mmCIF file of C-alpha atoms in Angstrom:
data_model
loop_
_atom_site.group_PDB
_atom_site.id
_atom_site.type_symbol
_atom_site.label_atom_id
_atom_site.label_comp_id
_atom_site.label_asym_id
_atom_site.label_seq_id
_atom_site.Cartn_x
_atom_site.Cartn_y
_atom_site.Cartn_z
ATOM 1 C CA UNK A 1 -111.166 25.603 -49.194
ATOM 2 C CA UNK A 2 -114.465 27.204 -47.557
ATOM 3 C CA UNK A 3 -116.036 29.625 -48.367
ATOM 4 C CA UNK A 4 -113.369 30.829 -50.979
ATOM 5 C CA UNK A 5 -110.914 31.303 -48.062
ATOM 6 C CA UNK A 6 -107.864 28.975 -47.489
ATOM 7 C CA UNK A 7 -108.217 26.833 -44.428
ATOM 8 C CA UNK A 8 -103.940 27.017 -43.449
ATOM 9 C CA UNK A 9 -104.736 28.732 -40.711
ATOM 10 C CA UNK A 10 -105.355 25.715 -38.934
ATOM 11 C CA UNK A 11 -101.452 25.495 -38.616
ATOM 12 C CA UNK A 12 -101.003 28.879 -37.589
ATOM 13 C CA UNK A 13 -97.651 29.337 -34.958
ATOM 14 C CA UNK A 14 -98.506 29.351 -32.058
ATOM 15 C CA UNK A 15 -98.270 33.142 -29.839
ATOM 16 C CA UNK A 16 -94.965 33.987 -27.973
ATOM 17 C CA UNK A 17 -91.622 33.065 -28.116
ATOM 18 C CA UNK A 18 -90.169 30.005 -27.422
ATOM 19 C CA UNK A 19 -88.537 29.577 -24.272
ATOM 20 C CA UNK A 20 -87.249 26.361 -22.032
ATOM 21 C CA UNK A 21 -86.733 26.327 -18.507
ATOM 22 C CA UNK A 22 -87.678 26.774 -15.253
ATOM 23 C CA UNK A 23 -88.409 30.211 -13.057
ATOM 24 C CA UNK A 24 -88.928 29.240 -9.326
ATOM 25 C CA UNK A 25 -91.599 32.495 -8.087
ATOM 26 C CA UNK A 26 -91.966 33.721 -4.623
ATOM 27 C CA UNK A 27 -95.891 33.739 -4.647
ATOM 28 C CA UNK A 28 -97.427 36.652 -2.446
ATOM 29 C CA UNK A 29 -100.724 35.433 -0.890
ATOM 30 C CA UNK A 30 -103.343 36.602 -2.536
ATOM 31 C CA UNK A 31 -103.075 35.166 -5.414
ATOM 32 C CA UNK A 32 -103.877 32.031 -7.620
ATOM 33 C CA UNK A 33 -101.520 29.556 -9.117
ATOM 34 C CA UNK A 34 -102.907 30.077 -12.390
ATOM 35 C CA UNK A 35 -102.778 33.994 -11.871
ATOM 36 C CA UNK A 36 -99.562 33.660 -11.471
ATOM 37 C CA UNK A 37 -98.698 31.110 -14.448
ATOM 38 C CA UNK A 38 -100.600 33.835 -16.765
ATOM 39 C CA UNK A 39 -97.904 36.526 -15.203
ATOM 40 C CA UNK A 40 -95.214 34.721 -16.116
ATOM 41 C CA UNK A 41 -96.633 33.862 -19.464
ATOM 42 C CA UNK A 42 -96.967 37.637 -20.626
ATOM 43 C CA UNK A 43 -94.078 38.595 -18.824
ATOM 44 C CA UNK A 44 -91.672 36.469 -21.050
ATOM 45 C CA UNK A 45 -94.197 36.436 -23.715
ATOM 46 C CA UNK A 46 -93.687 32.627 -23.885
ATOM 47 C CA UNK A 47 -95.705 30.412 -26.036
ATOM 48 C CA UNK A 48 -95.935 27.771 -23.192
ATOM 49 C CA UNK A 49 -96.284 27.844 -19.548
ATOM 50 C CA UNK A 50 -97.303 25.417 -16.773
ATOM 51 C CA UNK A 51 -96.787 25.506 -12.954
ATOM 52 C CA UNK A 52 -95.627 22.605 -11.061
ATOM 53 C CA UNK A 53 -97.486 22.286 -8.404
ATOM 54 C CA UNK A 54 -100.718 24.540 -7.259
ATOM 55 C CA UNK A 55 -100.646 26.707 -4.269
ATOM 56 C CA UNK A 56 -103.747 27.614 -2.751
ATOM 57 C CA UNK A 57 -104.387 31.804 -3.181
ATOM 58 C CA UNK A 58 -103.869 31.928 0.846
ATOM 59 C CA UNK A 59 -100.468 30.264 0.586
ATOM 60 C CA UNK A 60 -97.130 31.805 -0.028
ATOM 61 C CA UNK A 61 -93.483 30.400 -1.369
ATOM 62 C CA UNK A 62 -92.143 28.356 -4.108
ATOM 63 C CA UNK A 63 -94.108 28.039 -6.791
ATOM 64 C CA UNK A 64 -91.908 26.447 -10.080
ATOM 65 C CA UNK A 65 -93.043 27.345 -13.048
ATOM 66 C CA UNK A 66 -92.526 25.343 -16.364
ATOM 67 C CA UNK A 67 -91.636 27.251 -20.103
ATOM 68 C CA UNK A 68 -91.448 25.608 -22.960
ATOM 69 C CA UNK A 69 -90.105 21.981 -23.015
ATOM 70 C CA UNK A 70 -89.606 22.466 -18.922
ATOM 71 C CA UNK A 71 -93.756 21.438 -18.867
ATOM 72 C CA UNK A 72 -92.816 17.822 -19.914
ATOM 73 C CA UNK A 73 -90.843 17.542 -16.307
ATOM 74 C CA UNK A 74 -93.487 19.180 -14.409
ATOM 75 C CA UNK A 75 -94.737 15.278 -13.447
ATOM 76 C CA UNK A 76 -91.718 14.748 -11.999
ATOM 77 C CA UNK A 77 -91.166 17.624 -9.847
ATOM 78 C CA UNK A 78 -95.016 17.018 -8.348
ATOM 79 C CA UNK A 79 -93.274 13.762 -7.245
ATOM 80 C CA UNK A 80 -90.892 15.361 -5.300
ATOM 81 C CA UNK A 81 -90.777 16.399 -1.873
ATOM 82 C CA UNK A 82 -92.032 19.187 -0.563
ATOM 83 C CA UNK A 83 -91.537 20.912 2.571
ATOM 84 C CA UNK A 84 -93.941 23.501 4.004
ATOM 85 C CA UNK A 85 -94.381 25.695 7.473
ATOM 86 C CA UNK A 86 -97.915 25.954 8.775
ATOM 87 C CA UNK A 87 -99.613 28.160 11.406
ATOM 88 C CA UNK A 88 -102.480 26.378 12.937
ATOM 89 C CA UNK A 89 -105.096 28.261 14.702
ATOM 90 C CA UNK A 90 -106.991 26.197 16.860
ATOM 91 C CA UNK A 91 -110.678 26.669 17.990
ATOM 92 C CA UNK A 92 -111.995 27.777 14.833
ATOM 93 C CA UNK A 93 -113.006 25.455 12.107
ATOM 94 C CA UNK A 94 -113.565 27.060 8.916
ATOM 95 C CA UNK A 95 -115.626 25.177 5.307
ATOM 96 C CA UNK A 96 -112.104 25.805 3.374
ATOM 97 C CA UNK A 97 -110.088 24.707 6.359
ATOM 98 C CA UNK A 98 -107.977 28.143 6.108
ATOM 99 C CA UNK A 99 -108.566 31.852 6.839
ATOM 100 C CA UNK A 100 -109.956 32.204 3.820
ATOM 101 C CA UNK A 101 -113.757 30.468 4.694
ATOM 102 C CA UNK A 102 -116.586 30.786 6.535
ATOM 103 C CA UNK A 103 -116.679 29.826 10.630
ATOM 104 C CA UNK A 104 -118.772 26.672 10.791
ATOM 105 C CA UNK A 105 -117.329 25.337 14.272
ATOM 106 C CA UNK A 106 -115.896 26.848 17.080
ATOM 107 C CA UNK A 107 -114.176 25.252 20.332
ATOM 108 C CA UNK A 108 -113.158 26.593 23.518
ATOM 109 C CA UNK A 109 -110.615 23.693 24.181
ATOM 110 C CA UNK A 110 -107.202 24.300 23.944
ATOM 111 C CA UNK A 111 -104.209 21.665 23.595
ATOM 112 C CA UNK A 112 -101.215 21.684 25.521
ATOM 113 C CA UNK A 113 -97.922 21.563 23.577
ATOM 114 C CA UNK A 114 -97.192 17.592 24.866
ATOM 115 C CA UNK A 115 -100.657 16.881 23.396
ATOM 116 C CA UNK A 116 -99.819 18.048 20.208
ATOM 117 C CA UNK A 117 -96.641 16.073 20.390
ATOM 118 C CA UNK A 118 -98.241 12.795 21.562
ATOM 119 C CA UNK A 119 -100.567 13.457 18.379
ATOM 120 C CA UNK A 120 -98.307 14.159 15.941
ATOM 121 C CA UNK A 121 -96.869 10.352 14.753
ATOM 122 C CA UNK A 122 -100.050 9.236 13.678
ATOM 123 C CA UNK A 123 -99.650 11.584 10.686
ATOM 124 C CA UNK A 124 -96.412 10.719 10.112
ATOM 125 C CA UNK A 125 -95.544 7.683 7.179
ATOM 126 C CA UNK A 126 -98.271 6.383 4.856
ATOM 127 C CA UNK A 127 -101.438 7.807 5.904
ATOM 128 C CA UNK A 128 -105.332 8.020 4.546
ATOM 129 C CA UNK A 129 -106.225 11.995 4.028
ATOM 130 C CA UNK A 130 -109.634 13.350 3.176
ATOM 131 C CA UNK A 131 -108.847 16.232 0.874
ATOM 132 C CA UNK A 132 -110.852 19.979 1.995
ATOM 133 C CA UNK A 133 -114.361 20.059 0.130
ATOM 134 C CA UNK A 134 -112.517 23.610 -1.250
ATOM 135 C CA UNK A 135 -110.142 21.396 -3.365
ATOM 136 C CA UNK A 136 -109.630 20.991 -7.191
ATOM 137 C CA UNK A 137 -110.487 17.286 -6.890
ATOM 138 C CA UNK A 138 -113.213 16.129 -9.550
ATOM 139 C CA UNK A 139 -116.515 14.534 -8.496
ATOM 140 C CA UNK A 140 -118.569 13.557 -11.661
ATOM 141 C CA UNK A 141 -116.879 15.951 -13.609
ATOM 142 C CA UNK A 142 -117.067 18.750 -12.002
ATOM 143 C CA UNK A 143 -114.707 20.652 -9.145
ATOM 144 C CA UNK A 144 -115.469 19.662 -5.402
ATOM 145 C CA UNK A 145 -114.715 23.276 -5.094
ATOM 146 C CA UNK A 146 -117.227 24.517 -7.634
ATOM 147 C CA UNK A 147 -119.434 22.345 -6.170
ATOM 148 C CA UNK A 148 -119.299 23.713 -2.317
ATOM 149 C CA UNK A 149 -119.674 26.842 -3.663
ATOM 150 C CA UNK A 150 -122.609 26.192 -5.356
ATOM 151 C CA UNK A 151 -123.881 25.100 -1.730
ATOM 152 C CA UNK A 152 -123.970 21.263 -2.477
ATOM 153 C CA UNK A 153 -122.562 18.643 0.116
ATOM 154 C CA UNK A 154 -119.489 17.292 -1.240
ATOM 155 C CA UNK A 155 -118.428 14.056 0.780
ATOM 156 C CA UNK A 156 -114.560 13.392 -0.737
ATOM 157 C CA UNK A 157 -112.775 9.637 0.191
ATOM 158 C CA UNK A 158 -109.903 9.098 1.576
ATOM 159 C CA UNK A 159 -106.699 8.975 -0.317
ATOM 160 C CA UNK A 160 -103.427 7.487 0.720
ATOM 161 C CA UNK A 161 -100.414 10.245 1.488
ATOM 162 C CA UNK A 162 -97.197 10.366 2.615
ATOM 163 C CA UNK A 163 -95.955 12.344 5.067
ATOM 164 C CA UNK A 164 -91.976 11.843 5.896
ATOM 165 C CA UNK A 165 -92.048 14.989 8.729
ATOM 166 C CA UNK A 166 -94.394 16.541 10.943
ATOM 167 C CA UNK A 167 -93.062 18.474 14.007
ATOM 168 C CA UNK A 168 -94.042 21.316 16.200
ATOM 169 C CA UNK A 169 -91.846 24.366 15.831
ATOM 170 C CA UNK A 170 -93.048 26.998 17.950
ATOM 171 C CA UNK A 171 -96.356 27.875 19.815
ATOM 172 C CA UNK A 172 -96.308 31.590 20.189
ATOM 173 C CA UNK A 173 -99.476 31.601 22.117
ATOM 174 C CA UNK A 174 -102.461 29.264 23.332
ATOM 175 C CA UNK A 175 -104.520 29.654 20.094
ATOM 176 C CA UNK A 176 -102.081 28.721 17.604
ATOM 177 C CA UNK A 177 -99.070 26.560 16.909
ATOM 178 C CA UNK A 178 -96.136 26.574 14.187
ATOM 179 C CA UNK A 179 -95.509 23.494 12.371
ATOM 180 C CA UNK A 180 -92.815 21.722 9.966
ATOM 181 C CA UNK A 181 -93.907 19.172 7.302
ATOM 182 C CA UNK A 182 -92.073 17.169 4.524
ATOM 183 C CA UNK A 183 -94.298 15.425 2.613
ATOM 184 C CA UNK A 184 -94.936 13.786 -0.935
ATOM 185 C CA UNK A 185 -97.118 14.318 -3.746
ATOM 186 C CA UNK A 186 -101.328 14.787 -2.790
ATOM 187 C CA UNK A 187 -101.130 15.711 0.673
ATOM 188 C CA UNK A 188 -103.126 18.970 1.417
ATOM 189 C CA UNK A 189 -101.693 20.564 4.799
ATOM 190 C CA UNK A 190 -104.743 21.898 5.287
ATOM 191 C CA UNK A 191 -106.115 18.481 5.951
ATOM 192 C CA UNK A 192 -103.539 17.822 8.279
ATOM 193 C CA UNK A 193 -104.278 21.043 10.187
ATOM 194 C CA UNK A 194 -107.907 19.892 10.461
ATOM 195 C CA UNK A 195 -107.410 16.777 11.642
ATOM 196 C CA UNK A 196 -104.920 17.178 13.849
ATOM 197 C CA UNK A 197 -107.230 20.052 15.421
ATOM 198 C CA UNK A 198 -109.571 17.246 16.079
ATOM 199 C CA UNK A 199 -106.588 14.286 17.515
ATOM 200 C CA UNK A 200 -106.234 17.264 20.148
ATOM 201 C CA UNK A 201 -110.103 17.253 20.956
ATOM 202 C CA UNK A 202 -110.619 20.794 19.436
ATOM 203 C CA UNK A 203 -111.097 22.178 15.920
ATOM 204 C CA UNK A 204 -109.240 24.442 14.065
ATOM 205 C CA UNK A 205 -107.517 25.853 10.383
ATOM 206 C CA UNK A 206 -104.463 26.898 9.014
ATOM 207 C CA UNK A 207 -103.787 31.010 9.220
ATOM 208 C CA UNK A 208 -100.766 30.983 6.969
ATOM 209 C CA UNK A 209 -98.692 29.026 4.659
ATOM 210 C CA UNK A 210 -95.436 28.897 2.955
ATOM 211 C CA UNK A 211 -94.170 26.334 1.145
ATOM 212 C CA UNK A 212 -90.257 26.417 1.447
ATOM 213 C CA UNK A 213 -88.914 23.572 -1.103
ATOM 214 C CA UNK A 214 -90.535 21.417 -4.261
ATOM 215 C CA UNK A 215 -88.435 18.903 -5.204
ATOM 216 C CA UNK A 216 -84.667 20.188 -6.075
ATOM 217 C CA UNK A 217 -86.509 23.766 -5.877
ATOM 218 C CA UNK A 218 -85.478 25.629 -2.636
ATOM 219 C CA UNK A 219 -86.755 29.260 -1.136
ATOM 220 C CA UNK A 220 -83.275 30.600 -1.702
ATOM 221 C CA UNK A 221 -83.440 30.351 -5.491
ATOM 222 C CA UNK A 222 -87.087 32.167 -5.851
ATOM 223 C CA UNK A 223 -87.769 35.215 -6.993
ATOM 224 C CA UNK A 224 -90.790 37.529 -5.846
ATOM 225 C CA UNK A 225 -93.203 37.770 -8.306
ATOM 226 C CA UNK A 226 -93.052 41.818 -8.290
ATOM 227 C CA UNK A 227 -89.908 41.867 -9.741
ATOM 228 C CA UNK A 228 -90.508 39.919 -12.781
ATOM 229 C CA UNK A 229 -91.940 43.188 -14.922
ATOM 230 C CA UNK A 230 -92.472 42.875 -18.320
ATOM 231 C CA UNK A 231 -95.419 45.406 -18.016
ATOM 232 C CA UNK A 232 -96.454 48.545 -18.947
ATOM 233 C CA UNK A 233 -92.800 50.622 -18.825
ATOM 234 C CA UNK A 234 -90.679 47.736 -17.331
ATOM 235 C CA UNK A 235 -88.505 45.694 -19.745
ATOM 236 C CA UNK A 236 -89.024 42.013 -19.796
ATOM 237 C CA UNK A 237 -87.379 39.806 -17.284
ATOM 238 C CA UNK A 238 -84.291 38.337 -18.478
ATOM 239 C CA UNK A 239 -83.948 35.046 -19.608
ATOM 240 C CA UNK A 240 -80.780 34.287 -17.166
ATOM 241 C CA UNK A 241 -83.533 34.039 -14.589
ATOM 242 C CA UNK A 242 -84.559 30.570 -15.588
ATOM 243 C CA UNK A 243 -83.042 27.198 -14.543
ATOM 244 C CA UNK A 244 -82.044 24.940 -17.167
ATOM 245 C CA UNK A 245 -84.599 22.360 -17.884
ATOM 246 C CA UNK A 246 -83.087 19.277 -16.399
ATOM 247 C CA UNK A 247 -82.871 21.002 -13.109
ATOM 248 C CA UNK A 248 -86.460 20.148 -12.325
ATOM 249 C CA UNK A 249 -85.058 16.121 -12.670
ATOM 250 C CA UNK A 250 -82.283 17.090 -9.772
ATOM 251 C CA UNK A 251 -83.985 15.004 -7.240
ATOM 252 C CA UNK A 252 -83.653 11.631 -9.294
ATOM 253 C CA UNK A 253 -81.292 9.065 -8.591
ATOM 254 C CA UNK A 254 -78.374 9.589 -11.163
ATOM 255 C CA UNK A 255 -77.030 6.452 -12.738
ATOM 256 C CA UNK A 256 -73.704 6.229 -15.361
ATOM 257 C CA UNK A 257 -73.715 5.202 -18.686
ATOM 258 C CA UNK A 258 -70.860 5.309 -21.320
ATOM 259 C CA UNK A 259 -71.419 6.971 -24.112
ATOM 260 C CA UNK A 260 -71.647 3.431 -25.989
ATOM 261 C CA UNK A 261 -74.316 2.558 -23.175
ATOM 262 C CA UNK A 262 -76.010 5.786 -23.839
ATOM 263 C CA UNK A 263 -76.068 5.328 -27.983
ATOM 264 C CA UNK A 264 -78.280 1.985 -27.313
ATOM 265 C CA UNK A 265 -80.363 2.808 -24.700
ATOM 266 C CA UNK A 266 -81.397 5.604 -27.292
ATOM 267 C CA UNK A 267 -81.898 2.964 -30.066
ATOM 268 C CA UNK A 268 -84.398 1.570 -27.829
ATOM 269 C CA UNK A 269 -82.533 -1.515 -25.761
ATOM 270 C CA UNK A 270 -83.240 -1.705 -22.224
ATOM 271 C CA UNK A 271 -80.174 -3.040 -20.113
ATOM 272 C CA UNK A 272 -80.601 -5.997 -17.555
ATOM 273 C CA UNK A 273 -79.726 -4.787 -13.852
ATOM 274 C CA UNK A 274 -77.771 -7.432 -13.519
ATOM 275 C CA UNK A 275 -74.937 -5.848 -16.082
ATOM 276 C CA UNK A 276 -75.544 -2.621 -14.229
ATOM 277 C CA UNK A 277 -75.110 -3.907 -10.733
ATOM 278 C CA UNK A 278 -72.520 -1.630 -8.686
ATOM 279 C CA UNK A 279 -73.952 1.536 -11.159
ATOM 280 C CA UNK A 280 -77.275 1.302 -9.506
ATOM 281 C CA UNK A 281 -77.946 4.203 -6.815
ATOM 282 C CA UNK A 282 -78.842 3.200 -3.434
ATOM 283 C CA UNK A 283 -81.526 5.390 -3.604
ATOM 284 C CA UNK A 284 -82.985 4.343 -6.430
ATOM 285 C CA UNK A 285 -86.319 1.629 -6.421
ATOM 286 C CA UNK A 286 -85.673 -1.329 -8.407
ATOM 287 C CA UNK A 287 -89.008 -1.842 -8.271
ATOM 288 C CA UNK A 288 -90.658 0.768 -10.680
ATOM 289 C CA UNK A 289 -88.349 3.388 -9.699
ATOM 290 C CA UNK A 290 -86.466 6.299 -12.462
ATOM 291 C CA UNK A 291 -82.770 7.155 -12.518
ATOM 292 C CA UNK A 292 -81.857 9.728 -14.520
ATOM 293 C CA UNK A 293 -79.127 8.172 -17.262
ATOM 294 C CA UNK A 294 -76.065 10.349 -17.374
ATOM 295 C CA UNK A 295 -72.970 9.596 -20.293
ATOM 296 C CA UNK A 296 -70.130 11.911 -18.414
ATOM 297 C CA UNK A 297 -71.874 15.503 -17.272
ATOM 298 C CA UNK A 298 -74.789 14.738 -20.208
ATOM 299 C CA UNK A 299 -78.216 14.165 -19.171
ATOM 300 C CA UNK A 300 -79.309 11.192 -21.660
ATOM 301 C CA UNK A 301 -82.880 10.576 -20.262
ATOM 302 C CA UNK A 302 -85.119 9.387 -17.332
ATOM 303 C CA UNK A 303 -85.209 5.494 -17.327
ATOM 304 C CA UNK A 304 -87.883 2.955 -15.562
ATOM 305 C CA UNK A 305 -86.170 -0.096 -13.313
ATOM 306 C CA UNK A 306 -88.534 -2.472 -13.504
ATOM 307 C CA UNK A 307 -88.946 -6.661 -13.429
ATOM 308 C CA UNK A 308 -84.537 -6.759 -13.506
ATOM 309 C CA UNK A 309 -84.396 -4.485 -16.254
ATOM 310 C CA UNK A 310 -83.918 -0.366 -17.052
ATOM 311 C CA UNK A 311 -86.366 0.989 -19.894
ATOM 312 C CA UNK A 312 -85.990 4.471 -21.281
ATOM 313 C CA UNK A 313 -88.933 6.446 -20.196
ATOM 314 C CA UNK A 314 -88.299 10.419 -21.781
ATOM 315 C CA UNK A 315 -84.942 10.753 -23.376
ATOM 316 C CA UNK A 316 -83.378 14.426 -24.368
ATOM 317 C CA UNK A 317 -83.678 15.111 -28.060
ATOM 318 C CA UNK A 318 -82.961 18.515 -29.731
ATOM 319 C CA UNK A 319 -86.731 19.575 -28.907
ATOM 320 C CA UNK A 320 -85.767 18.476 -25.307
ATOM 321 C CA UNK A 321 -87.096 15.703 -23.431
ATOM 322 C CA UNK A 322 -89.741 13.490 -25.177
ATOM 323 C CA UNK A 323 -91.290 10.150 -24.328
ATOM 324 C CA UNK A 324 -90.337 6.730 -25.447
ATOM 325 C CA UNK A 325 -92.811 5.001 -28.200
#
């Protein structure tokens, strides 16, 4: 008690309803990733909402967002590959490297499409990126984007990226070109727009942006965030809009259990690869990689192969998936 009032508020429930799953959005450009989280959020009137992924405000397409127990996947869908299509305008060099900054460098050079071409594999596999100053990455606690704004020099290392596709689509005209790009988690296209600029001795930043897949989450399933409602005289959106929360683990390699295999793994025992050998998915990394453990049609849990042996690493309970102890 303080000051003659009880203190149970501390536990109060929290706002909102509860709701699990996923709702893949169309974003407009325009608009934030966190704008459009908080949308979503009051829309459903959920108690918990996360997006998986950010898009910059410039950039359009798939942006998944998490309800509910669906935020304890959103790690794994970052991990997943995503595929975007880029227009790069070339001679113009901007501080956020989009069409959103400031001119800071201009070119009259212009590439031919062969140049391009001839540039293009050296951004293609495991390559070192320096992120855009205008980026969410922290430097002594603080946003390299708050930062640049605040007029300071913000000098950002290289980080490692992978890049599994980078092609040239179309060129509709001298000052820009249309790309493809697959990549993994961490890799900012509008690096690659910059510094591909500069491989074909000009400068230049990306005009538009639309990401077209995140992980098992594809353009065809999104919905535009204008039809969503849930404002002012427009009912809610329905609940059949959202993908079931094991969706977002699509991607992983699956691997069979029996159901007797599937009662001890969630006692805790990890299995030896050796007794699963023949079970174990191509595609799956025995070297730290996750298979998702299925007993018939039933998700059981994501599990770690590691050092000849599969640990459970999140298994489904009846509050959804939670991690191991």
């Amino acid at each position: 008690m303080s000051n003659g009032k009880p203190r149970h508020h501390r536990h109060r429930k929290p706002k909102g309803q509860v709701i699990d799953g996923w709702l893949i959005v169309d974003k407009p450009s325009g608009i934030g990733s966190t704008d459009v989280v908080a949308k979503v959020k009051r829309a459903f009137d959920a108690q918990k909402c996360g997006h998986g992924g950010t898009l910059d405000p410039l950039a359009t397409g798939v942006l998944p967002i998490a309800l509910g127990t669906a935020t304890k996947t959103v790690p794994y869908v970052m991990d997943g590959t995503k595929s975007y299509r880029f227009t790069l305008r070339f001679g113009d060099l901007r501080d956020t490297d989009d069409a959103d900054g400031k001119t800071i460098e201009t070119s009259d050079a212009r590439p031919t499409d062969e140049a391009i071409r001839a540039a293009l594999p050296a951004f293609i596999g495991d390559i070192m990126q320096i992120p855009p100053i205008y980026s969410a990455i922290k430097l002594g606690g603080e946003r390299a984007y708050d930062l640049a704004r605040e007029g300071q020099i913000v000098e950002l290392q290289p980080r490692p990226a992978r890049v599994d596709r980078f092609e040239l689509e179309s060129r509709p005209d001298a000052d820009t070109a249309i790309f493809l790009v697959e990549s993994g988690k961490g890799v900012y296209m509008r690096s690659l727009a910059r510094d591909l600029a500069r491989a074909v001795g000009t400068v230049g930043h990306i005009a538009a942006l639309r990401r077209m897949r995140v992980g098992p989450f594809l353009e065809s399933t999104a919905i535009p965030l204008d039809k969503l409602g849930g404002s002012g005289d427009t009912p809610p959106p329905s609940p059949d809009l959202l993908l079931p929360v094991a969706t977002a683990l699509a991607d992983i390699p699956a691997l069979a259990l029996t159901e007797a295999e599937a009662m001890r793994l969630m006692q805790g025992q990890a299995f030896s690869l050796v007794d699963l050998m023949g079970r174990i998915p191509g595609a799956a990394n025995p070297d730290g990689g996750l298979v998702r453990a299925m007993a018939g049609e039933r998700f059981v849990g994501l599990c770690r192969l590691d050092s000849g042996l599969m640990k459970a690493e999140r298994l489904v309970s009846q509050e959804g998936l939670q991690p191991v102890a």
